[in-house]
mmCIF file of C-alpha atoms in Angstrom:
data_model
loop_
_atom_site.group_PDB
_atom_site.id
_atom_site.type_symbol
_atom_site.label_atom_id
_atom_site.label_comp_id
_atom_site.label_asym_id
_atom_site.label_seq_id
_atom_site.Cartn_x
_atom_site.Cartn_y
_atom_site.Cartn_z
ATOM 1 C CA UNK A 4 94.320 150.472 26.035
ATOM 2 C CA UNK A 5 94.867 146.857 27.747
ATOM 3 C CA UNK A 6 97.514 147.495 30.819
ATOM 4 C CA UNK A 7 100.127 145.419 30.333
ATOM 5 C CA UNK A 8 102.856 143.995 33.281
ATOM 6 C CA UNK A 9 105.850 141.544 33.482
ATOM 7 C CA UNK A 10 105.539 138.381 35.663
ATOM 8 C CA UNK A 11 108.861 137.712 36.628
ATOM 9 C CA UNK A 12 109.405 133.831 37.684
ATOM 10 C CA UNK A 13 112.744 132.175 38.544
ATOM 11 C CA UNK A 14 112.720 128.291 39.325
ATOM 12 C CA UNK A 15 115.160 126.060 40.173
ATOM 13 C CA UNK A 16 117.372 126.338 37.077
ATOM 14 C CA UNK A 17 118.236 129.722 37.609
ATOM 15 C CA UNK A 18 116.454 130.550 34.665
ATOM 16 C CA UNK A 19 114.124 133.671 34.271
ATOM 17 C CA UNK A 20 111.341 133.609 32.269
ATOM 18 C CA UNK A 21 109.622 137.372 31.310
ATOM 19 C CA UNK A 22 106.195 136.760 30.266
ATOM 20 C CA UNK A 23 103.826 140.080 29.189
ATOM 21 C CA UNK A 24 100.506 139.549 30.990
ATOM 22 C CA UNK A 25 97.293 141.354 31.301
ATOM 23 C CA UNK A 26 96.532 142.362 35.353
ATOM 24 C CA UNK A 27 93.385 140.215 35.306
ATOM 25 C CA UNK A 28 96.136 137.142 35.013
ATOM 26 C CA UNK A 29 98.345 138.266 37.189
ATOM 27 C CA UNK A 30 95.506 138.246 39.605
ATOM 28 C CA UNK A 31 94.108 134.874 38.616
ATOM 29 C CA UNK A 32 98.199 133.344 38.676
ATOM 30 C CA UNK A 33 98.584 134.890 42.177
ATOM 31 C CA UNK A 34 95.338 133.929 43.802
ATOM 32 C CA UNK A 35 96.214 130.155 42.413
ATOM 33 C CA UNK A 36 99.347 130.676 43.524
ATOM 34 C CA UNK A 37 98.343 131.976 47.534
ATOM 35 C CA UNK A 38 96.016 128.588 47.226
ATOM 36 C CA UNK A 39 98.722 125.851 46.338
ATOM 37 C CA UNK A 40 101.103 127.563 49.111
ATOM 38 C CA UNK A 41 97.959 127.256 51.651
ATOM 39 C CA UNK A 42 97.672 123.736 50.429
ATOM 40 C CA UNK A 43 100.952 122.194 50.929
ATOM 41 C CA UNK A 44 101.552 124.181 53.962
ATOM 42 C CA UNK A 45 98.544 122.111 55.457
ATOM 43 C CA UNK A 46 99.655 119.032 53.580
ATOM 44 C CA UNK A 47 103.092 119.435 55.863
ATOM 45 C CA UNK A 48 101.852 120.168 59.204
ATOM 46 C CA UNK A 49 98.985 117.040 59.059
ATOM 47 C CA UNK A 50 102.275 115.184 57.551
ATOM 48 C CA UNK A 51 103.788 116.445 60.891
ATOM 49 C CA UNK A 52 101.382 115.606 63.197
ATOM 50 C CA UNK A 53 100.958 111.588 61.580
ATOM 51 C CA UNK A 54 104.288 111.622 63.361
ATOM 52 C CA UNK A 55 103.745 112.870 66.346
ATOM 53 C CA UNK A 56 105.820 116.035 65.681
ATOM 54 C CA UNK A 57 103.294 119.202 66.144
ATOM 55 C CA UNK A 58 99.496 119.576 67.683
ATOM 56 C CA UNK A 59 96.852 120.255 65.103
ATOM 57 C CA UNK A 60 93.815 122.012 66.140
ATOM 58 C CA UNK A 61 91.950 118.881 67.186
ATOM 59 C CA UNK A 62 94.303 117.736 69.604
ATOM 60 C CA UNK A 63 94.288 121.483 71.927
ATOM 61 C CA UNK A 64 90.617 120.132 73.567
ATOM 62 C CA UNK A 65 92.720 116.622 74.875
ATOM 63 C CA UNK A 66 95.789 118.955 75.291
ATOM 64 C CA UNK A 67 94.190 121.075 77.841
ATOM 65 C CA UNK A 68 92.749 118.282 79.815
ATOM 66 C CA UNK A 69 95.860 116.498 80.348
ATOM 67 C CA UNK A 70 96.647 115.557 83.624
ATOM 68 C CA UNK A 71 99.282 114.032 85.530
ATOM 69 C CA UNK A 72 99.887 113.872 88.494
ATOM 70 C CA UNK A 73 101.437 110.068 89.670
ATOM 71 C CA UNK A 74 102.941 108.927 86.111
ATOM 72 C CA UNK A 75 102.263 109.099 82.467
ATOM 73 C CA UNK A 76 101.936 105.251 82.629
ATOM 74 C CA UNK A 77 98.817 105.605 83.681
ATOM 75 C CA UNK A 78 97.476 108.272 80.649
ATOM 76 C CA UNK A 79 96.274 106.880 77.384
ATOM 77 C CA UNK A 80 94.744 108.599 74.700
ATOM 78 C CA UNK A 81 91.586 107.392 74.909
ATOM 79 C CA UNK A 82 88.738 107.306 77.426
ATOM 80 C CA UNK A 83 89.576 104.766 80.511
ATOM 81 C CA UNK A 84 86.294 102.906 81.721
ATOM 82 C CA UNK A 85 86.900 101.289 85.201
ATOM 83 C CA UNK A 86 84.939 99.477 87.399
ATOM 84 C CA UNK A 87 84.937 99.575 91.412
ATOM 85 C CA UNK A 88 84.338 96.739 93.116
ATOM 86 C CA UNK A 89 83.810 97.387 96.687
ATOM 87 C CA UNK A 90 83.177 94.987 99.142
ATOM 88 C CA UNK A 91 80.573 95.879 101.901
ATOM 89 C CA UNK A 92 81.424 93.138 104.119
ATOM 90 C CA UNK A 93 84.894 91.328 104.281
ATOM 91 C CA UNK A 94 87.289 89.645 106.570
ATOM 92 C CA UNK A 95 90.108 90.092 104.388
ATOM 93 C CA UNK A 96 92.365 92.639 103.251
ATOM 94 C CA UNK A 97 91.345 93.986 99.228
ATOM 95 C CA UNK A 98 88.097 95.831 100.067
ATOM 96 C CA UNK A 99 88.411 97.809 96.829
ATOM 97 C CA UNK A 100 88.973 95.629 93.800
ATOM 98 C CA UNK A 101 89.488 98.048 90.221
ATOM 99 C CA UNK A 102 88.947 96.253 86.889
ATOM 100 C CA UNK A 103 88.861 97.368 83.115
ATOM 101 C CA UNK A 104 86.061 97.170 80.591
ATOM 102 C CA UNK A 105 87.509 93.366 79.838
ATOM 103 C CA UNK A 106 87.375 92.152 82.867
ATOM 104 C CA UNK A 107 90.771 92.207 84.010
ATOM 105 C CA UNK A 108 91.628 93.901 87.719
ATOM 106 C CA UNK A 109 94.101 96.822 87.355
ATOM 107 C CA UNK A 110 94.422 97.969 90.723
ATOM 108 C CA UNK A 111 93.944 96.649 94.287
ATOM 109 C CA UNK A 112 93.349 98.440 97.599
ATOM 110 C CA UNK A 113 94.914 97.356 100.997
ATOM 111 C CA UNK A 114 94.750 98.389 104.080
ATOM 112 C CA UNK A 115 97.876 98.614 106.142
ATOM 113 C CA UNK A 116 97.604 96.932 109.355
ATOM 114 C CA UNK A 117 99.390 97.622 113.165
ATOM 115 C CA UNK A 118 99.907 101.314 112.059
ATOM 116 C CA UNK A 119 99.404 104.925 114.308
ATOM 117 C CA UNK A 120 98.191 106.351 111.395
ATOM 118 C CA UNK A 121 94.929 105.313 108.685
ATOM 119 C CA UNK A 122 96.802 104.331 106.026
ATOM 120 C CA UNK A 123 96.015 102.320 102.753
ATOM 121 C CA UNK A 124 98.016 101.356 99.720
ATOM 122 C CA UNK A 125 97.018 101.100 96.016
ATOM 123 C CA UNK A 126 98.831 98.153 94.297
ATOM 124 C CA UNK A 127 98.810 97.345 90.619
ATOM 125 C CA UNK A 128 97.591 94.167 88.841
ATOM 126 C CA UNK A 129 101.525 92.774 89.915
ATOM 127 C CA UNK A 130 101.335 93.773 93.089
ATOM 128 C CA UNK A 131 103.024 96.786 93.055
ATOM 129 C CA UNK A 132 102.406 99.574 95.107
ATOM 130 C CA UNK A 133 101.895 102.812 93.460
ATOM 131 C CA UNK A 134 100.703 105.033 95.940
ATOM 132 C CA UNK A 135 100.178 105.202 99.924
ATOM 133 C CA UNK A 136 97.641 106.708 101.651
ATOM 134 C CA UNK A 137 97.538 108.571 105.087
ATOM 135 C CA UNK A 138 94.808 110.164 106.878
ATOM 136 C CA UNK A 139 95.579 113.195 108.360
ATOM 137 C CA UNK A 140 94.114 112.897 112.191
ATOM 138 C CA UNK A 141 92.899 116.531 113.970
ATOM 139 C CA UNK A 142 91.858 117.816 110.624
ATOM 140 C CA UNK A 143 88.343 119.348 110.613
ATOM 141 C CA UNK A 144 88.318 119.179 106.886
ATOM 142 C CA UNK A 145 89.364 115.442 107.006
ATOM 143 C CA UNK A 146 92.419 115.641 105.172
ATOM 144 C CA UNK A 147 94.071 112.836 103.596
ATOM 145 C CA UNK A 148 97.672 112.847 101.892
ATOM 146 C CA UNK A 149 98.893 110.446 99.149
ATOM 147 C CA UNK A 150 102.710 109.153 98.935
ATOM 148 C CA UNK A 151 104.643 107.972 96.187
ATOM 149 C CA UNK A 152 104.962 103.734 96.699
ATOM 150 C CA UNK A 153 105.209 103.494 99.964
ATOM 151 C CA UNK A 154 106.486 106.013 101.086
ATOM 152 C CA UNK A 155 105.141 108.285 104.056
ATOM 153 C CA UNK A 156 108.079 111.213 103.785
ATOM 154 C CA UNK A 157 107.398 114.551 102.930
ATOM 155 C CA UNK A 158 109.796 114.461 99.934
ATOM 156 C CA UNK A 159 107.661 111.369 98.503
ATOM 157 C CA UNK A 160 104.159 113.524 99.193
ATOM 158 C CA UNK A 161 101.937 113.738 95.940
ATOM 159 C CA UNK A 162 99.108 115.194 96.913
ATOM 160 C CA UNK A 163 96.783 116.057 99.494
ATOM 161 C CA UNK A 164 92.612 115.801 99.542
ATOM 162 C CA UNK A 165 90.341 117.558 102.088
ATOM 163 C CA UNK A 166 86.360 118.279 101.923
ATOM 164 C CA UNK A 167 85.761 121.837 100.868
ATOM 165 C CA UNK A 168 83.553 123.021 104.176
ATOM 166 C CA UNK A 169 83.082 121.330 108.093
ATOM 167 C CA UNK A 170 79.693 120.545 107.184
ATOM 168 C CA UNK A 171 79.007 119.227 103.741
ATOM 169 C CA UNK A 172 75.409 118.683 102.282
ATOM 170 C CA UNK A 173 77.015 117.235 98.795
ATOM 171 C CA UNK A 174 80.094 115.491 98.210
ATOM 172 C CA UNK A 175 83.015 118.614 97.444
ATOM 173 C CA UNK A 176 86.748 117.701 98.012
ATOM 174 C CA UNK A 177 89.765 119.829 97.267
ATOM 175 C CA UNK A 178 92.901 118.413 95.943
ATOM 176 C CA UNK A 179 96.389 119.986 95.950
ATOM 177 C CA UNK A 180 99.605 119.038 94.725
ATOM 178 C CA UNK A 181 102.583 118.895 96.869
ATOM 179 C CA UNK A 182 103.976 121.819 94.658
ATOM 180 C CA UNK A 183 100.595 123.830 95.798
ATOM 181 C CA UNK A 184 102.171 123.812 99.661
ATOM 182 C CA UNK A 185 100.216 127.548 100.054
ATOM 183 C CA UNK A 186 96.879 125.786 98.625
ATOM 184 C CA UNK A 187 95.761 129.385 98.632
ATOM 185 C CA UNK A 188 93.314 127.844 95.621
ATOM 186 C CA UNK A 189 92.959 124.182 94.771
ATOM 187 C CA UNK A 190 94.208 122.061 91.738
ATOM 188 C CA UNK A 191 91.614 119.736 91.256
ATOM 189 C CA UNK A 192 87.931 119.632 92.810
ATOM 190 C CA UNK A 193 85.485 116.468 93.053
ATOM 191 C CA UNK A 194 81.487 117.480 92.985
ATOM 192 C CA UNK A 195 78.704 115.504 93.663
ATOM 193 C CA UNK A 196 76.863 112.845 95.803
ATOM 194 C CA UNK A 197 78.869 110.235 97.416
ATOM 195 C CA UNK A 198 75.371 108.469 98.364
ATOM 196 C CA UNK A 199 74.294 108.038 94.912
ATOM 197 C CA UNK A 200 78.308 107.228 93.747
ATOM 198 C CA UNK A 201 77.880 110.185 91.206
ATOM 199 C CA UNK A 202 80.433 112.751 90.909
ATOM 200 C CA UNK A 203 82.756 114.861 88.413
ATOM 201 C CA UNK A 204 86.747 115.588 89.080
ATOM 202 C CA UNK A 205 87.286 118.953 87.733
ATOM 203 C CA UNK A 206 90.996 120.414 86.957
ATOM 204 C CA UNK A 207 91.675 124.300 88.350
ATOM 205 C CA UNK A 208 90.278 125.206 85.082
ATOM 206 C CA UNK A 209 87.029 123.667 85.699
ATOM 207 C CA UNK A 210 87.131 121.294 83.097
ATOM 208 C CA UNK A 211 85.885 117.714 83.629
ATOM 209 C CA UNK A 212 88.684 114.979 83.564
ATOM 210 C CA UNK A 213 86.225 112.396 84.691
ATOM 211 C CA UNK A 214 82.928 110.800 86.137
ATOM 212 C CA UNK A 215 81.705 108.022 88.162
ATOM 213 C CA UNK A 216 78.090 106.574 88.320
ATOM 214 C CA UNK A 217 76.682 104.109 90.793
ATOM 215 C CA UNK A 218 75.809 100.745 88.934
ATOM 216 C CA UNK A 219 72.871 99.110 90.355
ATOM 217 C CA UNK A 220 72.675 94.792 89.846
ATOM 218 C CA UNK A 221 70.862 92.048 91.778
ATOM 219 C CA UNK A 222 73.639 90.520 92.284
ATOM 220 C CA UNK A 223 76.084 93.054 93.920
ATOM 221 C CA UNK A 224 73.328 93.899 95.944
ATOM 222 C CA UNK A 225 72.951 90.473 97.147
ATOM 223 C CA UNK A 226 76.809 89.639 97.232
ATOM 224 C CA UNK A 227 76.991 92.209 99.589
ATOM 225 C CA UNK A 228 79.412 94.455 96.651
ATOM 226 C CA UNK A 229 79.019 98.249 96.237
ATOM 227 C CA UNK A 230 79.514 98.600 92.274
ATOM 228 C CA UNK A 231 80.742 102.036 90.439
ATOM 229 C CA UNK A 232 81.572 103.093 87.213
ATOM 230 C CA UNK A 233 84.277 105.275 86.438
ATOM 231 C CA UNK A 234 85.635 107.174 82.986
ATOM 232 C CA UNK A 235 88.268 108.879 83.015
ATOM 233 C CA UNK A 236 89.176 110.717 79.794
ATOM 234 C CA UNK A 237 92.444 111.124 77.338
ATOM 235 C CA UNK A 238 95.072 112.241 78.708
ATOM 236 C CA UNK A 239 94.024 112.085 82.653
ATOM 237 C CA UNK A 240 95.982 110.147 85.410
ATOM 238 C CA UNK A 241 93.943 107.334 86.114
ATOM 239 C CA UNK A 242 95.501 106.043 88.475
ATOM 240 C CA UNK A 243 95.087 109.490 90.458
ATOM 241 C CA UNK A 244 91.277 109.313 89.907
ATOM 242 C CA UNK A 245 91.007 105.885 91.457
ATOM 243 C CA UNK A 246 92.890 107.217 94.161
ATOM 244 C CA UNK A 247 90.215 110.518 94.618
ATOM 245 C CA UNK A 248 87.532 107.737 94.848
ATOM 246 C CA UNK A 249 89.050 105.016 97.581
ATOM 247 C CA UNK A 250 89.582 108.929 99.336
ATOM 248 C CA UNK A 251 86.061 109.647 98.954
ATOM 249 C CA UNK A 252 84.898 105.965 100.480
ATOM 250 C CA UNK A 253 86.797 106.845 103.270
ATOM 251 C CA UNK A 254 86.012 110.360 104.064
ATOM 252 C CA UNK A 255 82.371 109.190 104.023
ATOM 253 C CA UNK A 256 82.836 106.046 105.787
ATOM 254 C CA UNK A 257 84.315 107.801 108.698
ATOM 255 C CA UNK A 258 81.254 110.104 108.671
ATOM 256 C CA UNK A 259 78.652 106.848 108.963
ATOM 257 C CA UNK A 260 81.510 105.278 111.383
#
């Protein structure tokens, strides 16, 4: 004898329809059912995320990268190709020249003059300074600390940058935020060789936020200009990576000095 059971549906009219069904159907009618929920619900949350309202899935890998450290201005959601234009030889302030992959310069280095301390500034494409930089002097590690503008006060203190041992064989520098003032473990490390201009900034969970790779032309070499490449990926302070790299010039410059 067939089974028989009642489907009971109510829709918006208030209106309740009792239809006798076999169980097969009722199966069938609640597995479509389960499918057209699962449907819209994903309909709604890619709806969602058009608008900037949730993360879906794809966006957790750029997520968990993200880092900033001097200002969101300086994050886009794409990768950030730089180049760094260094000057080997020059009488004037603007050793360290940054451009984009058009062409246009983004950031300039200067060094400021008739001061106690080392101390350098990075300036936007205006002029603007963004951050300072101050070497830290009777520091074994050679430790360097980066101010907000131009600033030099503790309150306006970013972060700092040391190398990871006395003696170094490859390029290793520690980074800290000022909010890290224990730096019982560091926030960000840089790996490589300085000598070949290839390294990686890792975050504390060892994921790359960018790279830099020497780039070798005729030209630079006989212009006197040491050329690098730098990417920096979504979602990761740029302008902080440019300022790990003019700390890595001078780190090793005072080595060869």
């Amino acid at each position: 004898m067939k089974r028989i059971s009642r489907l009971h549906y109510q829709d918006k009219a208030n209106i309740t329809i009792t239809t006798p069904i076999s169980l097969q159907q009722t199966t069938s009618f609640l597995f479509f059912l389960q499918t057209l929920i699962k449907l819209s619900i994903e309909h709604y949350i890619y709806t969602l995320a058009a608008a900037n309202a949730i993360i879906i899935p794809t966006q957790l890998a750029i997520i968990k990268r993200m880092a900033v450290v001097i200002s969101r201005d300086f994050c886009l959601s794409e990768d950030v190709h730089l180049t760094v234009v260094r000057k080997v030889v020059s009488l004037t302030d603007g050793n360290f020249i940054v451009k984009d992959d058009k062409g246009n310069i983004v950031f300039n280095v200067i060094d400021k003059l008739f001061t106690l301390h080392d101390r350098h500034v990075l300036l936007d494409a205006r002029g603007t300074p963004i951050v300072t930089f101050k070497k830290k002097h009777l520091s074994a590690h050679k430790r360097w600390e980066v101010f907000r503008g131009e600033s030099s006060d503790a309150e306006d203190l970013l972060f700092s940058a040391k190398t990871s041992s006395i003696v170094q064989f490859k390029t290793e520098l520690d980074v800290f935020l000022s909010e890290n003032p224990d730096r019982n473990s560091w926030d960000f490390k840089v790996v490589g060789s300085w000598l070949e201009r290839s390294c990686v900034i890792y975050d504390k969970n060892s994921t790359p936020i960018a790279q830099m790779q020497k780039k070798h032309t005729l030209c630079n070499t006989v212009l006197g200009k040491d050329t690098f490449g730098v990417t920096v990926y979504p979602q990761v302070d740029y302008a902080f990576v440019v300022a790990l790299v003019v700390i890595l010039h001078q780190i090793n410059k005072d080595k060869h000095d």
